[in-house]
Coordinates of C-alpha atoms in Angstrom, one line a residue:
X208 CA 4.6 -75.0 15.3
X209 CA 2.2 -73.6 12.5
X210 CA 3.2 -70.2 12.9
X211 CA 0.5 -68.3 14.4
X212 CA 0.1 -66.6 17.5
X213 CA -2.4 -67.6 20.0
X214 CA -5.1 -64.8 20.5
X215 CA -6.6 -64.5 23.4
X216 CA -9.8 -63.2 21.6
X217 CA -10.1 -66.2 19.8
X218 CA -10.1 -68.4 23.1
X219 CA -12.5 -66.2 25.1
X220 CA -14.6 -67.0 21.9
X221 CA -14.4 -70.4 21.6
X222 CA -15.3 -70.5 25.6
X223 CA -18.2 -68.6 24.9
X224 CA -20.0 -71.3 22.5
X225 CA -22.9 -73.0 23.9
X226 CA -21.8 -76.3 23.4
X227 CA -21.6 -79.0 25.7
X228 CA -17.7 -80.6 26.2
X229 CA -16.9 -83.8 26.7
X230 CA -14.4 -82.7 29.8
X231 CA -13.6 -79.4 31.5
X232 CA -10.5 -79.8 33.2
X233 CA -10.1 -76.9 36.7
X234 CA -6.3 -76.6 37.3
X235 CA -3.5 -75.5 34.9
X236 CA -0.4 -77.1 36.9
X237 CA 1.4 -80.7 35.7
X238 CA -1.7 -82.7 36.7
X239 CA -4.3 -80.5 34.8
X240 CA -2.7 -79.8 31.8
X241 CA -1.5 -83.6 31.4
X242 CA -5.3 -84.6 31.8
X243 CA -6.2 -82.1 29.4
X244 CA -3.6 -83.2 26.7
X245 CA -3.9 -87.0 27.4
X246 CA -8.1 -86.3 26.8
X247 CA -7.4 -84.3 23.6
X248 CA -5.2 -86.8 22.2
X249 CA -7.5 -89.7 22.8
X250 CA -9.9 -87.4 21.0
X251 CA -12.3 -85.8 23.6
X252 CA -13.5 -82.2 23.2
X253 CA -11.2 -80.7 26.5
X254 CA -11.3 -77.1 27.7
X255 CA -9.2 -75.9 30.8
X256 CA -9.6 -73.1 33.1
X257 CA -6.5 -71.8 35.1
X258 CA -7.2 -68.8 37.4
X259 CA -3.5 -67.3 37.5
X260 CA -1.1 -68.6 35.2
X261 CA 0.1 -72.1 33.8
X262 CA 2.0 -73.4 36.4
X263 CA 1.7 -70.3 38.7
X264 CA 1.4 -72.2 42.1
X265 CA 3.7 -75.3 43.0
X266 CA 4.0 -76.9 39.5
X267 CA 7.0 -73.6 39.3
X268 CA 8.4 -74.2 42.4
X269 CA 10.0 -77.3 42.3
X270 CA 13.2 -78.5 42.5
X271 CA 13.6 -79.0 39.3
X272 CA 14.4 -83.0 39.5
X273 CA 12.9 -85.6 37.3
X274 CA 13.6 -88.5 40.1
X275 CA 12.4 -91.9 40.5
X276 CA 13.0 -91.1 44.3
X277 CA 15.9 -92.3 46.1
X278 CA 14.2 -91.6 49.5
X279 CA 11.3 -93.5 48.7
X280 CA 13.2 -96.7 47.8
X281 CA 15.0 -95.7 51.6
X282 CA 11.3 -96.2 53.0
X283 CA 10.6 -99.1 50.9
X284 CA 8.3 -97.7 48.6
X285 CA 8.7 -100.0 45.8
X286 CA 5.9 -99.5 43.7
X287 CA 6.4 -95.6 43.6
X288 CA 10.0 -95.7 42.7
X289 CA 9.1 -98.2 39.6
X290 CA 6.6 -96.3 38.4
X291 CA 8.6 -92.6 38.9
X292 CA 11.5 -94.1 37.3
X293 CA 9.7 -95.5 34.5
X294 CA 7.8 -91.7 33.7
X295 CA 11.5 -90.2 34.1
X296 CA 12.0 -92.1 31.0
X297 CA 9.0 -90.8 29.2
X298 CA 9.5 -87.8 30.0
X299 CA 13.1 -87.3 29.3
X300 CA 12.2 -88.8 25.9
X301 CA 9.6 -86.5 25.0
X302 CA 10.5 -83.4 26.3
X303 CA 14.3 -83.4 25.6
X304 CA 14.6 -79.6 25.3
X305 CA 13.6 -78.7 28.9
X306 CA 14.4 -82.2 30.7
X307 CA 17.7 -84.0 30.5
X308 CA 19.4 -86.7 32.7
X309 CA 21.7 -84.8 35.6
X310 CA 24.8 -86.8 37.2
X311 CA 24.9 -87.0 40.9
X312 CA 27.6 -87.2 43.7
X313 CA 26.7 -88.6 47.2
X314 CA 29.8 -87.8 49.3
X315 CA 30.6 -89.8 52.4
X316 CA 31.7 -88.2 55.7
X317 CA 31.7 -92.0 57.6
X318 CA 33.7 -94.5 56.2
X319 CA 30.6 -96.7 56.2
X320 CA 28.4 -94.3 53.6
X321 CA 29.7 -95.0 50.0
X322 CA 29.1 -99.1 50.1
X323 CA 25.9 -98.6 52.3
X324 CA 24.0 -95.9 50.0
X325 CA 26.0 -97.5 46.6
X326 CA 24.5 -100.6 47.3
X327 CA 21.4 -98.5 47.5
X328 CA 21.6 -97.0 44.2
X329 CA 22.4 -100.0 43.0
X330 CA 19.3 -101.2 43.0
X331 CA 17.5 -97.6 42.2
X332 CA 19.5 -98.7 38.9
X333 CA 18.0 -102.4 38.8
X334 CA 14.4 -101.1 39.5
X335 CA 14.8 -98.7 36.3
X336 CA 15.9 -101.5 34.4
X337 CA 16.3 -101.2 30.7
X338 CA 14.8 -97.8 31.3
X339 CA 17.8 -96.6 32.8
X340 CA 20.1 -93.6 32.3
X341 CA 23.0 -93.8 33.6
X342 CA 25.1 -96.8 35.6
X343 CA 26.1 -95.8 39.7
X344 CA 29.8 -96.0 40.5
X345 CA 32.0 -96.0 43.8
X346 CA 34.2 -92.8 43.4
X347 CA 37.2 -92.5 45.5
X348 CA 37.9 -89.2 47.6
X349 CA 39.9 -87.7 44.8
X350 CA 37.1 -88.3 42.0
X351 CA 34.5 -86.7 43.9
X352 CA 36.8 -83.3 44.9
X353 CA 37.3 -83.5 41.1
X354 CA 33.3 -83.7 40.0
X355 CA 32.4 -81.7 43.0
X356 CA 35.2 -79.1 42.8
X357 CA 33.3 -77.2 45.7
X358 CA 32.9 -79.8 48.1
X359 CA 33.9 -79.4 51.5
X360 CA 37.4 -81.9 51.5
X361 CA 37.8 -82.0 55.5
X362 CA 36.6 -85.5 56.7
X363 CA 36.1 -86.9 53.1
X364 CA 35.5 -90.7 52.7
X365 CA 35.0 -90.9 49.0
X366 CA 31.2 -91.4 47.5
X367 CA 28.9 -92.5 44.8
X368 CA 27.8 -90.7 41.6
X369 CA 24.8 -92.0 39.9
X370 CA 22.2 -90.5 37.1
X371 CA 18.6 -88.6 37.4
X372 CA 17.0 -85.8 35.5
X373 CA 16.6 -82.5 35.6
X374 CA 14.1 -80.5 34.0
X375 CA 12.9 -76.6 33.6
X376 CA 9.4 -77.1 35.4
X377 CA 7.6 -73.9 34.5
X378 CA 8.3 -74.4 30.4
X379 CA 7.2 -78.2 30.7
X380 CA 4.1 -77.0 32.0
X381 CA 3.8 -74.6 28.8
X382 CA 4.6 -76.8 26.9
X383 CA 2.1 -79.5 27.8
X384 CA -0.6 -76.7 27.2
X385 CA 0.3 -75.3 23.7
X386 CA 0.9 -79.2 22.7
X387 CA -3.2 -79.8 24.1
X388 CA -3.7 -76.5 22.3
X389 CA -2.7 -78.0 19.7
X390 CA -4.4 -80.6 19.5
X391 CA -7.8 -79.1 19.8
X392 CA -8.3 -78.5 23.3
X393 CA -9.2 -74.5 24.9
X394 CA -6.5 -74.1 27.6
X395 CA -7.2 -70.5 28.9
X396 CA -5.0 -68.9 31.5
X397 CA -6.2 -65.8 33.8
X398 CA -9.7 -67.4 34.0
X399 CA -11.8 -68.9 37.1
X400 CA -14.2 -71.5 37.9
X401 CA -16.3 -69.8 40.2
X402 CA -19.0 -72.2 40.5
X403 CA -20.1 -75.8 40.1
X404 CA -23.2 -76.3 38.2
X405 CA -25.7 -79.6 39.2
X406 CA -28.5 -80.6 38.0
X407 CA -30.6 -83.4 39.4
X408 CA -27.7 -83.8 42.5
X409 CA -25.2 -84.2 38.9
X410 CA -22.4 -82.2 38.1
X411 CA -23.1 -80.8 34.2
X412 CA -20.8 -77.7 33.9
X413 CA -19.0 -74.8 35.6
X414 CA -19.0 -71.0 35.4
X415 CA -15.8 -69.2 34.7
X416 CA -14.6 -65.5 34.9
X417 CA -12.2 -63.9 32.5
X418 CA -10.3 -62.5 35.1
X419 CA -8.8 -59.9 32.7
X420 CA -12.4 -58.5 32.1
X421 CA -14.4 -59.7 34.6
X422 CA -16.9 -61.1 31.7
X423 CA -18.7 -64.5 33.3
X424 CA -19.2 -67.5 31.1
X425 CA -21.0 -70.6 31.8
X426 CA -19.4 -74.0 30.4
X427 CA -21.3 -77.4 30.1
X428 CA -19.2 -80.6 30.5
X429 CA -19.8 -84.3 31.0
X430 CA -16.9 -84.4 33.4
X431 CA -15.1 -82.1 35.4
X432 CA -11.7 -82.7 36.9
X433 CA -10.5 -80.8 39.9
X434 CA -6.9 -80.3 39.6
X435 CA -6.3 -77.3 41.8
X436 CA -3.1 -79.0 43.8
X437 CA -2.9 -77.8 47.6
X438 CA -6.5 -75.9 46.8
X439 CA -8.2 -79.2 45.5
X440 CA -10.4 -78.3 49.0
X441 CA -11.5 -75.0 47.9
X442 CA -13.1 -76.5 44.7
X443 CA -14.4 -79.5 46.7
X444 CA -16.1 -76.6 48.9
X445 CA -18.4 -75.6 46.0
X446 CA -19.5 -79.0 45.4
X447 CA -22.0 -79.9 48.5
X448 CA -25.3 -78.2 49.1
X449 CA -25.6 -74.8 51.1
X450 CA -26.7 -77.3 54.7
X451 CA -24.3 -80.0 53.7
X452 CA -21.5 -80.4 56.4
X453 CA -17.8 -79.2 55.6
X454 CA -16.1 -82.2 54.3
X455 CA -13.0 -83.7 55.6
X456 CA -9.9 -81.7 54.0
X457 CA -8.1 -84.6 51.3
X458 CA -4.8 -82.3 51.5
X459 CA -2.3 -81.8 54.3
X460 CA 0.1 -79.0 52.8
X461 CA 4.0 -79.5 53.5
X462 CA 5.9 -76.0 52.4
X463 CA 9.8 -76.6 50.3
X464 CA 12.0 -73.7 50.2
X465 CA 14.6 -73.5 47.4
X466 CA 17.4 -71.0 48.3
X467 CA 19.4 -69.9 45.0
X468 CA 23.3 -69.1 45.2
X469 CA 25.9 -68.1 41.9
X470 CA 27.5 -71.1 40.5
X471 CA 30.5 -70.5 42.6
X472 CA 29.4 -72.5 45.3
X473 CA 29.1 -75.9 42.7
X474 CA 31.1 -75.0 40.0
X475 CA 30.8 -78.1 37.2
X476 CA 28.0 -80.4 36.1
X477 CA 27.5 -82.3 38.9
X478 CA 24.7 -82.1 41.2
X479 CA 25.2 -82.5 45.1
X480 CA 23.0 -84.6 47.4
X481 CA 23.2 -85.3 50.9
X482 CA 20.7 -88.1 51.7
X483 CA 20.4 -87.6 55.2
X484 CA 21.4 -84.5 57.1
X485 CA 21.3 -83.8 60.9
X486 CA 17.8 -83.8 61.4
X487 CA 16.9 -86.6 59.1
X488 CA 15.7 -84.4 55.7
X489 CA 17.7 -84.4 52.3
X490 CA 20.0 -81.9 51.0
X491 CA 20.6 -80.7 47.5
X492 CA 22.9 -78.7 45.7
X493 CA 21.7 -78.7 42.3
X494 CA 22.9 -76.6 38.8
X495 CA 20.4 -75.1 37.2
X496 CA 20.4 -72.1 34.2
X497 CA 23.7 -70.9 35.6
X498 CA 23.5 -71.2 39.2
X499 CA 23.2 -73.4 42.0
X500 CA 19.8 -74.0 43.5
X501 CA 20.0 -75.1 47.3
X502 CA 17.3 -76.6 49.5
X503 CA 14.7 -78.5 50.2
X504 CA 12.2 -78.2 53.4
X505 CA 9.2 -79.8 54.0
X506 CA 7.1 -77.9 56.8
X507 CA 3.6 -78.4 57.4
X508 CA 1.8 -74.8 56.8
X509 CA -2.0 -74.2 57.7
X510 CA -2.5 -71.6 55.3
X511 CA -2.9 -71.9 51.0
X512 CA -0.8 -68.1 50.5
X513 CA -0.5 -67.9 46.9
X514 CA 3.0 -66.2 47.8
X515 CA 4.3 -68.1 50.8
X516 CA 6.7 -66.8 52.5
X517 CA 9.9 -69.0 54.0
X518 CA 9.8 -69.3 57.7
X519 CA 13.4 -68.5 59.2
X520 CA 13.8 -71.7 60.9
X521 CA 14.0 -73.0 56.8
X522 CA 16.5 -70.4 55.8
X523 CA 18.8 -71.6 58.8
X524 CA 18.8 -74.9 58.4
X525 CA 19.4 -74.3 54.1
X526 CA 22.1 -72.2 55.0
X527 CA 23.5 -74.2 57.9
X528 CA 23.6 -77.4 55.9
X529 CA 24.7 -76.1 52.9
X530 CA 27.9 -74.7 55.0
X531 CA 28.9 -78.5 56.1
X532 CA 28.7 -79.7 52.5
X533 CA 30.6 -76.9 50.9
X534 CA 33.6 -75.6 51.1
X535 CA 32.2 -72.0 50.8
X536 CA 29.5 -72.1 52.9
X537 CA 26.9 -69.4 51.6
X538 CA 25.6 -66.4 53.5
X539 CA 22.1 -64.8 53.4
X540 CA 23.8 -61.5 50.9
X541 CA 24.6 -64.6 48.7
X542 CA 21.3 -65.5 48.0
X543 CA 20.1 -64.5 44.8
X544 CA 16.7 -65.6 44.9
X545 CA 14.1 -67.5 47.4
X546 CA 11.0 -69.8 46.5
X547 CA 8.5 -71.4 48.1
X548 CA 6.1 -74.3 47.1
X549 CA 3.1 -75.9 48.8
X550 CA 3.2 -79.5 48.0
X551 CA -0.5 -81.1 48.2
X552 CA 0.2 -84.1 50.8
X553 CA -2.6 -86.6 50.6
X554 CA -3.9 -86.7 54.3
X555 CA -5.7 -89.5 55.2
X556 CA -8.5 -90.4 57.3
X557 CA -7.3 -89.4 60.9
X558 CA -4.2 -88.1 59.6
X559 CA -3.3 -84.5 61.4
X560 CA -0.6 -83.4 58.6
X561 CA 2.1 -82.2 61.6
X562 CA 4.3 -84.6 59.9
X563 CA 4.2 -84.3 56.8
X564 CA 7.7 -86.7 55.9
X565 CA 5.1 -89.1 56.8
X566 CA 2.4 -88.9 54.6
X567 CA 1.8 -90.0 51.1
X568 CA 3.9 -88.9 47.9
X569 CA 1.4 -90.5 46.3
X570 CA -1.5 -88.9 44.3
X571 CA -5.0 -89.6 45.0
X572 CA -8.4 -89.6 42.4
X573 CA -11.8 -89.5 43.8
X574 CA -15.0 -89.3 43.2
X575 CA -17.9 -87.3 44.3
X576 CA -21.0 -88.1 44.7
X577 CA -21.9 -85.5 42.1
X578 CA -19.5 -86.8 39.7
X579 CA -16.9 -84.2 40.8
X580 CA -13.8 -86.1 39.7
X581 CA -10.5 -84.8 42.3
X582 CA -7.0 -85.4 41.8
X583 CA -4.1 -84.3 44.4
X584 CA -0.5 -85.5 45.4
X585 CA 1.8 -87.0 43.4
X586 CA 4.5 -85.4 42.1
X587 CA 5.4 -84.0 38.5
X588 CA 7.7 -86.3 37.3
X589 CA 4.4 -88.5 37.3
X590 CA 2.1 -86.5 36.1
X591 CA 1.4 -88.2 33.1
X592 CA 0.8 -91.5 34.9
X593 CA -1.3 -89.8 36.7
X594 CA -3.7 -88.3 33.9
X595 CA -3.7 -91.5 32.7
X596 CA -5.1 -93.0 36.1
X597 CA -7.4 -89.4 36.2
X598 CA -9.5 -90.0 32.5
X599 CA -9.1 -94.3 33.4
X600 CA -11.1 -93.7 36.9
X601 CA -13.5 -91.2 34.9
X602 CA -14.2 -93.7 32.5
X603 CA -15.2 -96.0 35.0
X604 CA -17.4 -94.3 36.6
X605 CA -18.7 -93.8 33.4
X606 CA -18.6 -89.9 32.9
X607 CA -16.5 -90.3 29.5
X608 CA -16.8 -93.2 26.9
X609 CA -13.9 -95.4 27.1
X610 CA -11.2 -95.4 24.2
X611 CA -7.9 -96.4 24.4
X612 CA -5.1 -95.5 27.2
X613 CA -1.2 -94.8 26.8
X614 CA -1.8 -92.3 24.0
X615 CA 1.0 -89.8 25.7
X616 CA 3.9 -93.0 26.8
X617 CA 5.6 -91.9 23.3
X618 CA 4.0 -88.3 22.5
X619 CA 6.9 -85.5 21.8
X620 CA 6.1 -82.4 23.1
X621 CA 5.9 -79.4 20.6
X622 CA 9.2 -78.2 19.8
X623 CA 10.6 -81.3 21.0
X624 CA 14.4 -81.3 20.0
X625 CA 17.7 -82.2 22.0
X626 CA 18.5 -79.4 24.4
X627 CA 21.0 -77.5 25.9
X628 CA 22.1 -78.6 29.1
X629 CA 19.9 -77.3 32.3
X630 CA 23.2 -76.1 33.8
X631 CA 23.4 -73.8 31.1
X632 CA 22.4 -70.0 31.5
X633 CA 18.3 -69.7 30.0
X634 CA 17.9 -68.0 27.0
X635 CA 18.7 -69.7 23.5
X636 CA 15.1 -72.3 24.5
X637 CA 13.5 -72.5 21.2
X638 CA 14.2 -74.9 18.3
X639 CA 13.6 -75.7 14.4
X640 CA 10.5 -73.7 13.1
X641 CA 10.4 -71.6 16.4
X642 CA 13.5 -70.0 16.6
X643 CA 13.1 -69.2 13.0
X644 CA 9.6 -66.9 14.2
X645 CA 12.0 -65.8 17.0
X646 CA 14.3 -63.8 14.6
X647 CA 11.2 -61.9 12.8
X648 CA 10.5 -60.3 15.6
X649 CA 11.6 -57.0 16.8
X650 CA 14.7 -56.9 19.2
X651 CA 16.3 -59.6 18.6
X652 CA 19.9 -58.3 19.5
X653 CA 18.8 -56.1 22.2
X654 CA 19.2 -57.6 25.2
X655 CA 17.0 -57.0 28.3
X656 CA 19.0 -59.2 30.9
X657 CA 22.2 -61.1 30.3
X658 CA 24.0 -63.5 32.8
X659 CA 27.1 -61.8 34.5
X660 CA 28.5 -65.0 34.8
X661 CA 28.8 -66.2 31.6
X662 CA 28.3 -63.6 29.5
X663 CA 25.9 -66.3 28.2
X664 CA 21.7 -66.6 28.0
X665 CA 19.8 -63.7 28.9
X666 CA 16.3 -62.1 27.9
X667 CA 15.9 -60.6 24.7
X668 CA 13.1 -58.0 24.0
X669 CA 12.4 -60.4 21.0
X670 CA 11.8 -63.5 23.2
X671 CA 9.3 -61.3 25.6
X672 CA 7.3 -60.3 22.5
X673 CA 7.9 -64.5 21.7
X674 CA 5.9 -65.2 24.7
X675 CA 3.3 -62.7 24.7
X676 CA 2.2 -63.8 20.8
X677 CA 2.8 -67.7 21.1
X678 CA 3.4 -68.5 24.6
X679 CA -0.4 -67.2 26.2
X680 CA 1.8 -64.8 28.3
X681 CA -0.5 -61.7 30.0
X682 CA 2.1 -59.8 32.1
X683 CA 4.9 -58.5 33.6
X684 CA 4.8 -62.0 36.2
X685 CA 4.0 -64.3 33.5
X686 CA 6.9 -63.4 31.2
X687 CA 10.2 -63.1 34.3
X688 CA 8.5 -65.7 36.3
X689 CA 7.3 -68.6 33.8
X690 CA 8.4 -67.8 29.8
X691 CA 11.8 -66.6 31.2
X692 CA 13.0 -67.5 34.7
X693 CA 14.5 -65.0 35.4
X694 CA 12.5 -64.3 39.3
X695 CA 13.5 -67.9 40.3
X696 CA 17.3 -67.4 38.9
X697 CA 18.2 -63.6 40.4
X698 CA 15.1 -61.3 41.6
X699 CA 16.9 -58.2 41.6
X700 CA 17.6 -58.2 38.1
X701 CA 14.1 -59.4 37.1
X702 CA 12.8 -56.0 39.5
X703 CA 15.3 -54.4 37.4
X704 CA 13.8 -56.0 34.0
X705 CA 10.4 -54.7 34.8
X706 CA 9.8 -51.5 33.3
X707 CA 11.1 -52.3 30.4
X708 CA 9.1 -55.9 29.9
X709 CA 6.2 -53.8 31.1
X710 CA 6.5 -51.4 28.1
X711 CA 6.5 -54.1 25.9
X712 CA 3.2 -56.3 27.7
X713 CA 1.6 -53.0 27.2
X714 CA 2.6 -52.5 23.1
X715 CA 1.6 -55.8 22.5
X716 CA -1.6 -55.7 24.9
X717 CA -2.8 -52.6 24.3
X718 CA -3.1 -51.8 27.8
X719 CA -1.5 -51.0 30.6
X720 CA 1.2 -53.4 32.5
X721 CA 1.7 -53.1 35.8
X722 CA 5.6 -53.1 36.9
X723 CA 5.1 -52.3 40.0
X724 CA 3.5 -55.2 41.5
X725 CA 5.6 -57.0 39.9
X726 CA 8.1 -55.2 41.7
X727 CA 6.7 -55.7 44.9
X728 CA 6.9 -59.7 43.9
X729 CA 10.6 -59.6 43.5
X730 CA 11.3 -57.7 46.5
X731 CA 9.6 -61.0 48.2
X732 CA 12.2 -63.2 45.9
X733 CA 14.8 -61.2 47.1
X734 CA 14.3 -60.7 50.5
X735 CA 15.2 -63.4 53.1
X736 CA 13.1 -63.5 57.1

């Protein structure tokens, strides 16, 4: 870190140059801001538009697992596994301070579970290879009660702990757009791509809004990349002629529900996972910044809310399944915060999307006829294989000159440094040259939120005015949802954080800040169907 704030004025400056960039990248979730960083590294003049906030729509909202995925080697999905646990590496590598490797425990209620899913892991183990983290091993009954000293003990049968990740999702996303910031590409936040602009039937720019301003700007670019996630359609919608027939949607969107419960429930390190409840889905129990984070679904939803909202069918069957596994089975007043994510499902060609278990975890490039280059699926634990296979397919289609590939395999992510476990309360997140900035700043002993539970981690006014000078925060939102996580970890106490985070957007702004709406946001957080 260099030790300069990021001014807004100066990027709403650069955007406003009338020069022509060799990409312009629509999306600032995992997949657009790991296209943007891979392109700036290989040396490509990159700018990124995101029209809420980095990471604002699913790449926040997931469940926090860097995973190779054990389900998907259930369903023989070989080639996915290999290549997730082979980014899992990568990525716990490079980003050590928000992603580290997270110990399991697979309890069996049928005699026949440990050997069958052990074997199982097993070989998740043998696909990783010498990229491995961590060796799976039979546990007896008293071994698991030990690691999972909330388990429910009735019907016990022993289990198997083996090794993943874990990672803070919001703050890798920042931190993959302050590294391409740093490496010469414009990532703007709070600023749309309104419309596509073609000449000759080829794509050659867009037209953003500052959506702080309302000021319009038109960009030219040899390539633009659609990485809008579930709202890759929307985008896609701007990019046929005013006669042209709708096009066939690419995603079918599946809704996962995270319900979040006090580290009571799973006290210890270990994380809890059920690989096959009742009605066929997965269960986790997972630490995370001081509590436990239960869930997840995966409902088809019609709709692309930018808040969805849990249906109460998902907080039942959370709840319900939650209650089997643990010995204290959690009640609605436990929950402490809910969350809700859209995952972009690739639906294929006479595909309906009503089950959505069924369709591809697998991400999906394509090409318009424009040049319109659109990426969806996937998940983020890939997302840097899947830049890779974004600016490889826009190479060949020849919208970018071709340079060399693999650029980001062993790239460190600014402020890289060993971290604090993710079990851990949030707080203490910065390292080296940045927490020496942090302790210039005003307010660095007064304390905005602190976790009851610990007595540990918290939110200093210091750390908000952290985020609004180097972290391209704008409000109230940005700062308890995304620099601290504060919404996702306890809503009422981020409603209660807001006036005073306000006062402090505002000071630093110089403009107003709008607590109430965030307000209203928590209250949905909070506040279970």
């Amino acid at each position: 870190m260099n030790g300069r704030p990021i001014e807004r004025a100066a990027l709403l400056a650069r955007l406003r140059e009338p020069r022509p960039w060799d990409l312009a990248v629509i999306g600032g979730g995992a997949t657009g801001l790991g296209v943007a960083l891979d392109a700036a590294v290989r040396g490509f003049s990159v700018v990124l538009v995101e029209s809420r906030d980095f990471a604002s729509g699913t790449s926040s909202r997931a469940t926090k697992l860097v995973h190779g995925g054990v389900r998907y080697l259930a369903q023989g999905d070989i080639g996915l596994v290999h290549e997730a646990l082979r980014e899992r590496a990568a990525l716990l590598a490079n980003a050590p301070h928000v992603a580290q490797r997270l110990p399991f425990v697979m309890p069996g209620y049928q005699w026949w579970e440990p050997g069958f899913y052990g074997l199982g892991l097993k070989a998740y183990d043998a696909l990783a290879g010498s990229r491995g983290i961590g060796a799976t091993e039979w546990l007896s009954t008293r071994r698991v009660r030990a690691l999972l000293p909330g388990v429910q003990p009735r019907g016990l049968h022993g289990g198997v702990k083996y090794w993943d990740g874990q990672f803070d999702d919001a703050r890798l996303a920042l931190l993959l757009a302050r590294s391409a910031h740093a490496r010469g590409a414009l990532v703007v936040n709070h600023c749309s791509a309104t419309e596509l602009r073609r000449e000759g039937g080829r794509l050659r720019g867009l037209v953003v809004r500052d959506e702080e301003s309302g000021a319009q700007m038109e960009l030219a670019a040899r390539c633009v990349v659609n990485a809008t996630g579930v709202w890759v359609d929307e985008v896609r919608a701007m990019d046929r002629d005013g006669d042209a027939p709708p096009r066939e949607p690419m995603v079918a969107p599946s809704q996962g529900v995270h319900l979040v419960v006090d580290r009571a429930f799973l006290p210890g390190s270990h994380a809890l996972l059920v690989p096959r409840t009742a009605d066929g889905r997965v269960l986790f129990a997972v630490p995370w910044l001081g509590k436990t984070v239960l869930g997840t679904t995966d409902t088809p939803r019609e709709d692309l809310a930018r808040e969805p909202a849990p249906f109460p069918q998902e907080v039942e069957f959370i709840l319900g399944e939650a209650g089997r596994y643990l010995a204290r089975a959690p009640r609605r007043e436990d929950v402490r915060s809910i969350w809700v994510g859209l995952r972009p499902l690739v639906r294929h060609s006479g595909e309906d999307g009503e089950n959505t278990k069924a369709l591809s975890r697998e991400h999906t490039v394509a090409v318009g006829r424009s040049g319109l280059v659109t990426v969806t699926g996937g998940k983020w634990t890939t997302y840097r294989a899947i830049a890779e296979d974004v600016l490889d397919r826009c190479i060949g289609r020849g919208l970018l000159e071709r340079r060399p590939g693999g650029v980001t395999e062993r790239l460190p992510l600014i402020g890289s440094a060993p971290g604090r476990p993710l079990s851990e309360p949030p707080g203490e997140h910065l390292y080296g040259s940045e927490a020496a900035v942090l302790k210039t700043l005003p307010g660095t002993e007064r304390w905005l939120w602190r976790d009851p539970e610990s007595g540990r981690g918290g939110l200093s006014e210091a750390m908000v005015r952290f985020a609004l000078r180097y972290e391209m925060a704008r409000d109230v939102e940005d700062v308890l949802a995304r620099r601290s996580r504060l919404l996702f970890l306890d809503a009422a106490a981020a409603g209660r954080a807001a006036d005073e985070v306000a006062a402090i957007v505002s000071e630093e702004l110089g403009r107003p800040a709008d607590a109430e709406a965030f307000r209203r946001l928590a209250a949905q957080y909070a506040q279970l169907p």
